[in-house]
mmCIF file of C-alpha atoms in Angstrom:
data_model
loop_
_atom_site.group_PDB
_atom_site.id
_atom_site.type_symbol
_atom_site.label_atom_id
_atom_site.label_comp_id
_atom_site.label_asym_id
_atom_site.label_seq_id
_atom_site.Cartn_x
_atom_site.Cartn_y
_atom_site.Cartn_z
ATOM 1 C CA MET T 1 169.535 37.622 297.385
ATOM 2 C CA SER T 2 171.582 38.202 300.518
ATOM 3 C CA THR T 3 170.116 38.454 303.981
ATOM 4 C CA PRO T 4 171.371 40.710 306.759
ATOM 5 C CA ASP T 5 173.469 39.104 309.498
ATOM 6 C CA PHE T 6 171.069 40.339 312.115
ATOM 7 C CA ILE T 7 167.409 41.083 311.818
ATOM 8 C CA SER T 8 166.135 43.338 314.586
ATOM 9 C CA GLU T 9 162.976 42.009 316.071
ATOM 10 C CA SER T 10 160.649 44.402 317.721
ATOM 11 C CA PHE T 11 159.166 43.720 321.120
ATOM 12 C CA THR T 12 157.228 45.600 323.728
ATOM 13 C CA VAL T 13 158.550 47.231 326.887
ATOM 14 C CA VAL T 14 156.749 49.526 329.275
ATOM 15 C CA VAL T 15 158.188 53.032 329.509
ATOM 16 C CA ASN T 16 156.990 55.177 332.384
ATOM 17 C CA GLY T 17 153.800 53.184 332.444
ATOM 18 C CA GLN T 18 153.133 53.234 328.704
ATOM 19 C CA PRO T 19 153.699 50.298 326.339
ATOM 20 C CA GLN T 20 156.315 50.986 323.699
ATOM 21 C CA THR T 21 157.621 48.916 320.832
ATOM 22 C CA THR T 22 161.364 48.831 320.474
ATOM 23 C CA THR T 23 164.157 46.996 318.702
ATOM 24 C CA ALA T 24 166.779 48.072 321.235
ATOM 25 C CA ARG T 25 168.865 45.162 322.502
ATOM 26 C CA THR T 26 170.234 47.061 325.483
ATOM 27 C CA LEU T 27 169.121 49.931 327.678
ATOM 28 C CA GLN T 28 171.864 52.035 326.119
ATOM 29 C CA ASP T 29 170.455 51.362 322.651
ATOM 30 C CA TRP T 30 167.044 52.382 323.900
ATOM 31 C CA VAL T 31 168.330 55.628 325.453
ATOM 32 C CA ASP T 32 170.248 56.466 322.286
ATOM 33 C CA ALA T 33 167.020 56.231 320.323
ATOM 34 C CA GLN T 34 165.199 58.751 322.526
ATOM 35 C CA SER T 35 166.744 62.018 321.304
ATOM 36 C CA VAL T 36 167.591 62.912 324.877
ATOM 37 C CA GLN T 37 170.939 63.882 326.315
ATOM 38 C CA PRO T 38 172.015 60.596 327.953
ATOM 39 C CA ALA T 39 173.497 62.513 330.880
ATOM 40 C CA ALA T 40 170.195 64.315 331.508
ATOM 41 C CA LEU T 41 168.379 61.086 332.189
ATOM 42 C CA ALA T 42 168.460 58.597 335.039
ATOM 43 C CA THR T 43 167.178 55.117 334.365
ATOM 44 C CA ALA T 44 165.793 52.121 336.185
ATOM 45 C CA VAL T 45 164.596 48.771 334.882
ATOM 46 C CA ASN T 46 162.117 46.696 336.841
ATOM 47 C CA GLY T 47 162.630 48.946 339.843
ATOM 48 C CA GLU T 48 166.401 48.683 339.902
ATOM 49 C CA PHE T 49 168.549 51.726 339.234
ATOM 50 C CA VAL T 50 170.795 51.231 336.212
ATOM 51 C CA PRO T 51 173.751 53.626 336.317
ATOM 52 C CA ARG T 52 174.770 55.393 333.144
ATOM 53 C CA ASP T 53 177.895 53.324 332.666
ATOM 54 C CA LEU T 54 176.029 50.036 332.988
ATOM 55 C CA ARG T 55 173.282 50.747 330.469
ATOM 56 C CA ALA T 56 175.139 49.028 327.661
ATOM 57 C CA GLN T 57 175.319 45.828 329.691
ATOM 58 C CA ARG T 58 171.638 45.776 330.575
ATOM 59 C CA LEU T 59 169.872 43.629 327.996
ATOM 60 C CA LEU T 60 166.216 44.376 327.448
ATOM 61 C CA CYS T 61 163.533 41.710 327.467
ATOM 62 C CA VAL T 62 159.885 41.605 326.578
ATOM 63 C CA GLY T 63 157.825 43.367 329.222
ATOM 64 C CA ASP T 64 160.701 45.139 330.961
ATOM 65 C CA LEU T 65 159.541 48.139 332.955
ATOM 66 C CA ILE T 66 161.734 51.087 332.054
ATOM 67 C CA VAL T 67 161.517 54.198 334.173
ATOM 68 C CA THR T 68 163.266 57.459 333.403
ATOM 69 C CA PHE T 69 163.748 60.461 335.644
ATOM 70 C CA GLN T 70 164.786 63.989 334.780
ATOM 71 C CA PRO T 71 165.578 67.097 336.837
ATOM 72 C CA ILE T 72 162.692 69.370 337.745
ATOM 73 C CA GLN T 73 162.013 72.187 340.162
ATOM 74 C CA GLY T 74 161.854 71.040 343.766
ATOM 75 C CA GLY T 75 161.406 72.262 347.299
ATOM 76 C CA MET K 1 174.734 78.287 383.039
ATOM 77 C CA SER K 2 174.030 75.973 380.142
ATOM 78 C CA GLU K 3 176.551 75.161 377.446
ATOM 79 C CA GLN K 4 174.493 77.106 374.966
ATOM 80 C CA GLN K 5 174.478 80.183 377.145
ATOM 81 C CA LYS K 6 178.226 80.015 377.501
ATOM 82 C CA ASP K 7 178.887 80.309 373.793
ATOM 83 C CA PRO K 8 175.962 79.974 371.446
ATOM 84 C CA VAL K 9 178.103 80.301 368.351
ATOM 85 C CA VAL K 10 180.365 77.420 369.228
ATOM 86 C CA VAL K 11 177.683 75.011 370.301
ATOM 87 C CA GLY K 12 175.212 76.091 367.682
ATOM 88 C CA SER K 13 177.456 75.580 364.708
ATOM 89 C CA ALA K 14 178.192 72.379 362.906
ATOM 90 C CA GLN K 15 181.471 70.748 363.838
ATOM 91 C CA VAL K 16 182.202 68.935 360.624
ATOM 92 C CA LYS K 17 185.216 68.635 358.405
ATOM 93 C CA GLU K 18 185.774 71.753 356.414
ATOM 94 C CA GLU K 19 186.138 71.813 352.669
ATOM 95 C CA PRO K 20 187.005 74.961 350.706
ATOM 96 C CA ALA K 21 184.031 76.763 349.264
ATOM 97 C CA GLN K 22 183.357 75.989 345.644
ATOM 98 C CA ARG K 23 181.302 79.021 344.816
ATOM 99 C CA ALA K 24 182.535 82.555 344.455
ATOM 100 C CA GLY K 25 181.351 84.538 347.441
ATOM 101 C CA ASP K 26 180.929 81.502 349.688
ATOM 102 C CA THR K 27 183.258 82.907 352.280
ATOM 103 C CA GLU K 28 182.734 86.608 351.772
ATOM 104 C CA GLN K 29 182.126 88.434 354.998
ATOM 105 C CA SER K 30 182.738 91.742 356.651
ATOM 106 C CA PRO K 31 184.681 91.243 359.858
ATOM 107 C CA LEU K 32 182.810 92.725 362.766
ATOM 108 C CA PRO K 33 184.014 92.861 366.322
ATOM 109 C CA PRO K 34 184.254 90.506 368.071
ATOM 110 C CA GLY K 35 184.834 88.650 364.830
ATOM 111 C CA ARG K 36 181.300 87.467 364.246
ATOM 112 C CA SER K 37 178.515 88.582 362.020
ATOM 113 C CA GLY K 38 175.192 87.384 360.738
ATOM 114 C CA THR K 39 177.007 85.901 357.787
ATOM 115 C CA SER K 40 179.749 84.089 359.651
ATOM 116 C CA PRO K 41 181.032 81.086 357.728
ATOM 117 C CA TRP K 42 179.644 77.779 358.829
ATOM 118 C CA HIS K 43 180.176 74.230 357.730
ATOM 119 C CA ILE K 44 177.804 71.602 356.513
ATOM 120 C CA GLY K 45 178.210 68.430 354.543
ATOM 121 C CA GLY K 46 181.886 69.128 353.885
ATOM 122 C CA ARG K 47 181.287 72.623 352.557
ATOM 123 C CA THR K 48 181.716 76.099 353.965
ATOM 124 C CA LEU K 49 178.863 78.534 353.522
ATOM 125 C CA THR K 50 178.064 82.031 354.652
ATOM 126 C CA SER K 51 174.370 82.035 353.800
ATOM 127 C CA ARG K 52 172.030 80.129 356.090
ATOM 128 C CA PHE K 53 169.199 80.255 353.607
ATOM 129 C CA PHE K 54 168.378 77.149 351.553
ATOM 130 C CA LEU K 55 165.873 77.942 348.817
ATOM 131 C CA GLY K 56 163.531 75.691 346.875
ATOM 132 C CA THR K 57 163.099 76.135 343.141
ATOM 133 C CA ALA K 58 159.473 75.077 342.616
ATOM 134 C CA SER K 59 156.323 77.025 341.772
ATOM 135 C CA TYR K 60 157.810 80.321 340.654
ATOM 136 C CA PRO K 61 155.875 82.412 338.149
ATOM 137 C CA SER K 62 158.674 82.117 335.593
ATOM 138 C CA PRO K 63 162.261 80.915 335.239
ATOM 139 C CA GLN K 64 163.414 84.524 335.254
ATOM 140 C CA VAL K 65 161.697 85.220 338.570
ATOM 141 C CA LEU K 66 163.283 82.087 339.999
ATOM 142 C CA GLN K 67 166.698 83.199 338.863
ATOM 143 C CA GLU K 68 166.218 86.672 340.324
ATOM 144 C CA ALA K 69 164.850 85.254 343.565
ATOM 145 C CA ILE K 70 167.875 83.004 344.011
ATOM 146 C CA ALA K 71 170.128 86.001 343.474
ATOM 147 C CA ALA K 72 168.143 88.164 345.896
ATOM 148 C CA SER K 73 168.117 85.452 348.539
ATOM 149 C CA GLY K 74 171.876 85.057 348.605
ATOM 150 C CA ALA K 75 171.191 81.337 348.988
ATOM 151 C CA GLN K 76 174.183 79.125 348.320
ATOM 152 C CA VAL K 77 172.138 75.947 348.354
ATOM 153 C CA VAL K 78 169.037 75.342 346.245
ATOM 154 C CA THR K 79 166.840 72.288 346.185
ATOM 155 C CA MET K 80 165.830 70.389 343.082
ATOM 156 C CA GLY K 81 163.549 67.486 342.318
ATOM 157 C CA LEU K 82 163.260 64.577 339.925
ATOM 158 C CA ARG K 83 160.219 63.511 338.025
ATOM 159 C CA ARG K 84 159.371 60.376 336.131
ATOM 160 C CA GLN K 85 159.260 61.710 332.624
ATOM 161 C CA LEU K 86 160.940 61.597 329.257
ATOM 162 C CA ALA K 87 160.953 65.145 328.002
ATOM 163 C CA HIS K 88 162.873 65.630 324.796
ATOM 164 C CA GLY K 89 165.232 68.552 325.314
ATOM 165 C CA GLY K 90 163.948 72.069 325.758
ATOM 166 C CA GLN K 91 162.259 72.830 329.037
ATOM 167 C CA ALA K 92 163.907 70.285 331.311
ATOM 168 C CA ASP K 93 167.395 71.058 330.056
ATOM 169 C CA ASP K 94 166.798 74.815 330.166
ATOM 170 C CA PHE K 95 165.671 74.740 333.769
ATOM 171 C CA PHE K 96 168.615 72.659 334.904
ATOM 172 C CA THR K 97 171.017 74.933 333.057
ATOM 173 C CA LEU K 98 169.427 78.015 334.590
ATOM 174 C CA VAL K 99 169.822 76.706 338.139
ATOM 175 C CA GLN K 100 173.358 75.532 337.509
ATOM 176 C CA ALA K 101 174.220 78.998 336.255
ATOM 177 C CA THR K 102 173.434 80.504 339.655
ATOM 178 C CA GLY K 103 176.486 78.724 341.047
ATOM 179 C CA ALA K 104 174.530 77.462 344.046
ATOM 180 C CA HIS K 105 175.157 74.019 345.465
ATOM 181 C CA LEU K 106 172.425 71.612 344.449
ATOM 182 C CA LEU K 107 170.445 69.650 346.991
ATOM 183 C CA PRO K 108 168.209 67.195 345.139
ATOM 184 C CA ASN K 109 165.240 65.738 346.967
ATOM 185 C CA THR K 110 163.325 62.477 346.952
ATOM 186 C CA ALA K 111 159.912 64.119 346.992
ATOM 187 C CA GLY K 112 157.014 61.803 346.272
ATOM 188 C CA CYS K 113 158.580 58.707 347.816
ATOM 189 C CA HIS K 114 156.587 56.689 350.323
ATOM 190 C CA THR K 115 158.970 53.806 350.973
ATOM 191 C CA ALA K 116 162.629 53.515 351.807
ATOM 192 C CA ARG K 117 163.197 51.439 348.683
ATOM 193 C CA GLU K 118 161.768 54.135 346.435
ATOM 194 C CA ALA K 119 163.763 56.828 348.170
ATOM 195 C CA VAL K 120 167.040 54.936 347.970
ATOM 196 C CA THR K 121 166.577 54.295 344.252
ATOM 197 C CA LEU K 122 165.686 57.912 343.613
ATOM 198 C CA ALA K 123 168.662 59.108 345.637
ATOM 199 C CA HIS K 124 171.001 57.090 343.445
ATOM 200 C CA MET K 125 169.385 58.589 340.374
ATOM 201 C CA ALA K 126 169.775 62.055 341.832
ATOM 202 C CA ARG K 127 173.447 61.488 342.573
ATOM 203 C CA GLU K 128 174.025 60.580 338.957
ATOM 204 C CA LEU K 129 171.929 63.399 337.487
ATOM 205 C CA PHE K 130 173.077 66.211 339.741
ATOM 206 C CA ASP K 131 176.596 64.967 340.360
ATOM 207 C CA THR K 132 176.362 65.406 344.116
ATOM 208 C CA HIS K 133 176.292 63.064 347.072
ATOM 209 C CA TRP K 134 174.017 65.454 348.938
ATOM 210 C CA ILE K 135 170.433 64.244 349.170
ATOM 211 C CA LYS K 136 167.399 65.771 350.827
ATOM 212 C CA LEU K 137 165.722 62.598 351.953
ATOM 213 C CA GLU K 138 161.937 62.779 351.939
ATOM 214 C CA VAL K 139 159.835 59.723 352.712
ATOM 215 C CA VAL K 140 156.281 60.826 353.232
ATOM 216 C CA GLY K 141 154.047 58.880 355.582
ATOM 217 C CA ASP K 142 150.775 60.752 355.266
ATOM 218 C CA ALA K 143 149.241 62.256 352.173
ATOM 219 C CA HIS K 144 147.360 64.992 354.013
ATOM 220 C CA THR K 145 150.075 66.393 356.238
ATOM 221 C CA LEU K 146 153.027 65.239 354.102
ATOM 222 C CA GLN K 147 154.490 64.220 357.410
ATOM 223 C CA PRO K 148 157.662 62.136 357.141
ATOM 224 C CA ASP K 149 157.454 58.434 357.921
ATOM 225 C CA PRO K 150 160.053 58.056 360.676
ATOM 226 C CA PHE K 151 160.486 54.317 360.181
ATOM 227 C CA GLU K 152 160.980 54.321 356.426
ATOM 228 C CA LEU K 153 163.127 57.419 356.790
ATOM 229 C CA LEU K 154 165.413 55.631 359.208
ATOM 230 C CA THR K 155 165.735 52.601 356.949
ATOM 231 C CA ALA K 156 166.546 54.756 353.937
ATOM 232 C CA THR K 157 169.004 56.879 355.900
ATOM 233 C CA ALA K 158 170.957 53.865 357.093
ATOM 234 C CA GLN K 159 171.251 52.525 353.550
ATOM 235 C CA LEU K 160 172.189 55.831 351.957
ATOM 236 C CA VAL K 161 174.845 56.537 354.567
ATOM 237 C CA LYS K 162 176.377 53.159 353.706
ATOM 238 C CA ASP K 163 176.184 54.123 350.040
ATOM 239 C CA GLY K 164 178.234 57.255 350.655
ATOM 240 C CA PHE K 165 175.548 59.923 350.662
ATOM 241 C CA GLU K 166 175.411 63.022 352.826
ATOM 242 C CA VAL K 167 171.845 62.687 353.998
ATOM 243 C CA PHE K 168 169.730 65.745 354.767
ATOM 244 C CA PRO K 169 166.652 64.038 356.234
ATOM 245 C CA TYR K 170 163.331 65.853 356.248
ATOM 246 C CA CYS K 171 162.201 64.631 359.660
ATOM 247 C CA MET K 172 159.884 65.282 362.540
ATOM 248 C CA ASP K 173 160.976 67.409 365.477
ATOM 249 C CA ASP K 174 160.891 64.486 367.906
ATOM 250 C CA PHE K 175 164.195 64.201 369.712
ATOM 251 C CA VAL K 176 164.345 60.411 370.002
ATOM 252 C CA SER K 177 163.589 59.777 366.336
ATOM 253 C CA CYS K 178 166.186 62.396 365.443
ATOM 254 C CA GLN K 179 168.694 60.651 367.664
ATOM 255 C CA ARG K 180 167.986 57.395 365.830
ATOM 256 C CA LEU K 181 168.820 59.071 362.540
ATOM 257 C CA LEU K 182 172.113 60.228 363.989
ATOM 258 C CA ASP K 183 172.780 56.737 365.309
ATOM 259 C CA ALA K 184 172.308 55.476 361.746
ATOM 260 C CA GLY K 185 175.184 57.684 360.635
ATOM 261 C CA CYS K 186 173.351 60.798 359.593
ATOM 262 C CA ASN K 187 175.232 64.060 360.271
ATOM 263 C CA ILE K 188 172.466 66.574 359.622
ATOM 264 C CA LEU K 189 168.829 66.969 360.636
ATOM 265 C CA MET K 190 166.051 68.895 358.942
ATOM 266 C CA PRO K 191 163.070 68.958 361.304
ATOM 267 C CA TRP K 192 159.870 70.428 359.999
ATOM 268 C CA GLY K 193 158.529 73.695 361.287
ATOM 269 C CA ALA K 194 155.013 72.835 360.102
ATOM 270 C CA PRO K 195 153.439 70.841 357.285
ATOM 271 C CA ILE K 196 154.982 71.443 353.868
ATOM 272 C CA GLY K 197 153.558 74.439 352.089
ATOM 273 C CA SER K 198 151.287 75.394 354.985
ATOM 274 C CA GLY K 199 153.001 78.629 355.946
ATOM 275 C CA GLN K 200 152.065 78.051 359.573
ATOM 276 C CA GLY K 201 155.506 78.906 360.909
ATOM 277 C CA LEU K 202 157.019 77.011 363.828
ATOM 278 C CA VAL K 203 154.114 75.082 365.328
ATOM 279 C CA ASN K 204 156.249 73.525 368.057
ATOM 280 C CA PRO K 205 159.157 75.799 368.932
ATOM 281 C CA GLY K 206 159.626 73.942 372.200
ATOM 282 C CA ALA K 207 160.562 70.775 370.334
ATOM 283 C CA LEU K 208 163.074 72.666 368.218
ATOM 284 C CA ARG K 209 164.509 74.249 371.350
ATOM 285 C CA THR K 210 164.904 70.771 372.811
ATOM 286 C CA LEU K 211 166.696 69.549 369.690
ATOM 287 C CA ARG K 212 169.083 72.477 369.849
ATOM 288 C CA ALA K 213 169.808 71.915 373.508
ATOM 289 C CA ARG K 214 170.233 68.139 373.245
ATOM 290 C CA LEU K 215 172.150 68.123 369.945
ATOM 291 C CA PRO K 216 174.464 71.108 370.218
ATOM 292 C CA GLY K 217 176.936 70.004 367.561
ATOM 293 C CA VAL K 218 174.490 68.774 364.947
ATOM 294 C CA PRO K 219 173.513 71.033 362.042
ATOM 295 C CA LEU K 220 169.777 71.691 362.340
ATOM 296 C CA ILE K 221 167.902 73.113 359.386
ATOM 297 C CA VAL K 222 164.239 73.978 359.711
ATOM 298 C CA ASP K 223 162.577 72.523 356.657
ATOM 299 C CA ALA K 224 158.969 73.166 355.709
ATOM 300 C CA GLY K 225 156.138 75.251 357.051
ATOM 301 C CA ILE K 226 157.800 78.648 357.086
ATOM 302 C CA GLY K 227 155.382 81.366 356.001
ATOM 303 C CA SER K 228 156.795 84.741 356.938
ATOM 304 C CA PRO K 229 160.285 86.084 357.532
ATOM 305 C CA VAL K 230 159.380 86.372 361.205
ATOM 306 C CA ASP K 231 159.185 82.568 361.308
ATOM 307 C CA ALA K 232 162.698 82.373 359.949
ATOM 308 C CA VAL K 233 163.879 84.928 362.482
ATOM 309 C CA GLN K 234 162.385 82.810 365.246
ATOM 310 C CA ALA K 235 164.115 79.675 363.978
ATOM 311 C CA MET K 236 167.447 81.415 363.859
ATOM 312 C CA GLU K 237 166.975 82.968 367.288
ATOM 313 C CA LEU K 238 166.406 79.453 368.622
ATOM 314 C CA GLY K 239 169.907 78.658 367.458
ATOM 315 C CA LEU K 240 169.073 76.509 364.508
ATOM 316 C CA ASP K 241 171.709 76.579 361.828
ATOM 317 C CA ALA K 242 169.702 77.354 358.712
ATOM 318 C CA VAL K 243 166.274 77.580 357.141
ATOM 319 C CA LEU K 244 164.998 75.783 354.052
ATOM 320 C CA LEU K 245 161.874 77.106 352.398
ATOM 321 C CA ASN K 246 160.213 77.348 349.024
ATOM 322 C CA SER K 247 156.530 78.269 349.015
ATOM 323 C CA ALA K 248 156.918 81.331 351.222
ATOM 324 C CA VAL K 249 159.011 82.933 348.497
ATOM 325 C CA ALA K 250 157.527 81.357 345.386
ATOM 326 C CA HIS K 251 153.950 82.158 346.397
ATOM 327 C CA ALA K 252 154.623 85.708 347.505
ATOM 328 C CA VAL K 253 153.139 88.489 345.433
ATOM 329 C CA ASP K 254 156.688 89.564 344.665
ATOM 330 C CA PRO K 255 158.972 86.527 345.098
ATOM 331 C CA VAL K 256 162.159 88.474 344.457
ATOM 332 C CA ARG K 257 161.490 91.022 347.187
ATOM 333 C CA MET K 258 160.348 88.274 349.531
ATOM 334 C CA ALA K 259 163.571 86.380 348.904
ATOM 335 C CA ARG K 260 165.439 89.467 349.991
ATOM 336 C CA ALA K 261 163.189 89.830 353.049
ATOM 337 C CA PHE K 262 163.968 86.278 354.129
ATOM 338 C CA LYS K 263 167.668 86.842 353.567
ATOM 339 C CA LEU K 264 167.620 89.811 355.903
ATOM 340 C CA GLY K 265 165.430 88.015 358.434
ATOM 341 C CA ILE K 266 167.679 84.973 358.570
ATOM 342 C CA GLU K 267 170.750 87.132 358.973
ATOM 343 C CA ALA K 268 169.061 89.196 361.686
ATOM 344 C CA GLY K 269 167.907 86.111 363.557
ATOM 345 C CA ARG K 270 171.320 84.525 363.439
ATOM 346 C CA LEU K 271 173.017 87.723 364.527
ATOM 347 C CA ALA K 272 170.568 88.026 367.430
ATOM 348 C CA PHE K 273 171.332 84.457 368.473
ATOM 349 C CA GLU K 274 175.039 85.114 368.359
ATOM 350 C CA ALA K 275 174.616 88.389 370.237
ATOM 351 C CA GLY K 276 172.607 86.747 372.997
ATOM 352 C CA ILE K 277 169.016 87.814 373.567
ATOM 353 C CA MET K 278 168.163 89.357 376.908
ATOM 354 C CA ALA K 279 166.184 87.335 379.414
ATOM 355 C CA ARG K 280 162.455 88.010 379.630
ATOM 356 C CA GLN K 281 161.197 89.669 382.802
ATOM 357 C CA ASP K 282 157.789 89.280 384.393
ATOM 358 C CA MET K 283 157.649 92.926 385.452
ATOM 359 C CA ALA K 284 158.862 96.218 384.084
ATOM 360 C CA VAL K 285 162.488 97.040 384.662
ATOM 361 C CA ALA K 286 163.270 100.705 384.286
ATOM 362 C CA SER K 287 165.756 101.450 381.601
ATOM 363 C CA THR K 288 166.192 105.139 382.349
ATOM 364 C CA PRO K 289 168.097 105.683 385.594
ATOM 365 C CA VAL K 290 165.821 108.532 386.728
ATOM 366 C CA ALA K 291 162.701 106.412 386.657
ATOM 367 C CA GLY K 292 161.055 106.312 390.060
ATOM 368 C CA HIS K 293 162.620 109.639 391.105
ATOM 369 C CA PRO K 294 160.155 112.525 390.483
ATOM 370 C CA ILE K 295 162.253 115.392 389.208
ATOM 371 C CA LEU K 296 159.700 118.179 389.815
ATOM 372 C CA LEU K 297 159.331 117.677 393.558
#
């Protein structure tokens, strides 16, 4: 019986204040799993803005605080 | 004679680098002698506009009403916000698409921020989401009045200017704190007329008059507190460069007609400023030459 080269381990992050279990290794992986247009979402991890083109480099760790922002009406 | 009295148009308009308009109709105008009109082109943040009406996009009865109100207002700049959320398609995307379709320039805000750090982070997010370096910088210092925190605002302004933003700071009408923002590299000021959403109009026109007189080349946009078109007329007659409002239109019984009313008021006020308003007199001054000469005796 063969085993896969990589077994995804799930861990918990906090997304917009709510705990969430994920297997995403990077922020980009996490965004890709959200069924949201990546360009329609701005992201920050642990209070630091993570630009779109740096999401793939941002590794996720247990307990990371992910925050996402989207456009809304405004005055 | 003051500099403003000499030529209110020259000293009251922004003197910033001009960039061709990016929206159809940005530079449309009907030439009127002596070459000025209520919709004279003006320059702000590297863009040329004809409208002096900045319109907020919140609290409208429906997306359709918002769209019609933007059209009726003639506004070439509309404000947007960001919210911490993760909505999956649908509503969020539809709204953004609707506003983009108006062709107006987007001015995202940092509403809800209470510290410079929050505001700077949100501004960077806004730049990415809305693809603009314009930012309406809001750093609120009091939950009841939604009054800006001048100290956090200054800190955030200095950082965002370094980061390449064109900062539109929602600020108090105090001259010295405004001067500090300019010293930090800000090119534009947006003093409040009254607390946000209050509809009180210009609670301190004297302070705005002082700003205009002391900062003749700086674009001044009254932001917040406008309730009626007459408030907008007053702001424009004071020589301010533009008006930003939201609630006064969105909360009107008929937002589309009110948007049109503000458009006309802002144009009338600006035209009156350019035309030069007569000096007030303490006593009556006869306008008809025969006054004082009884014609039956």
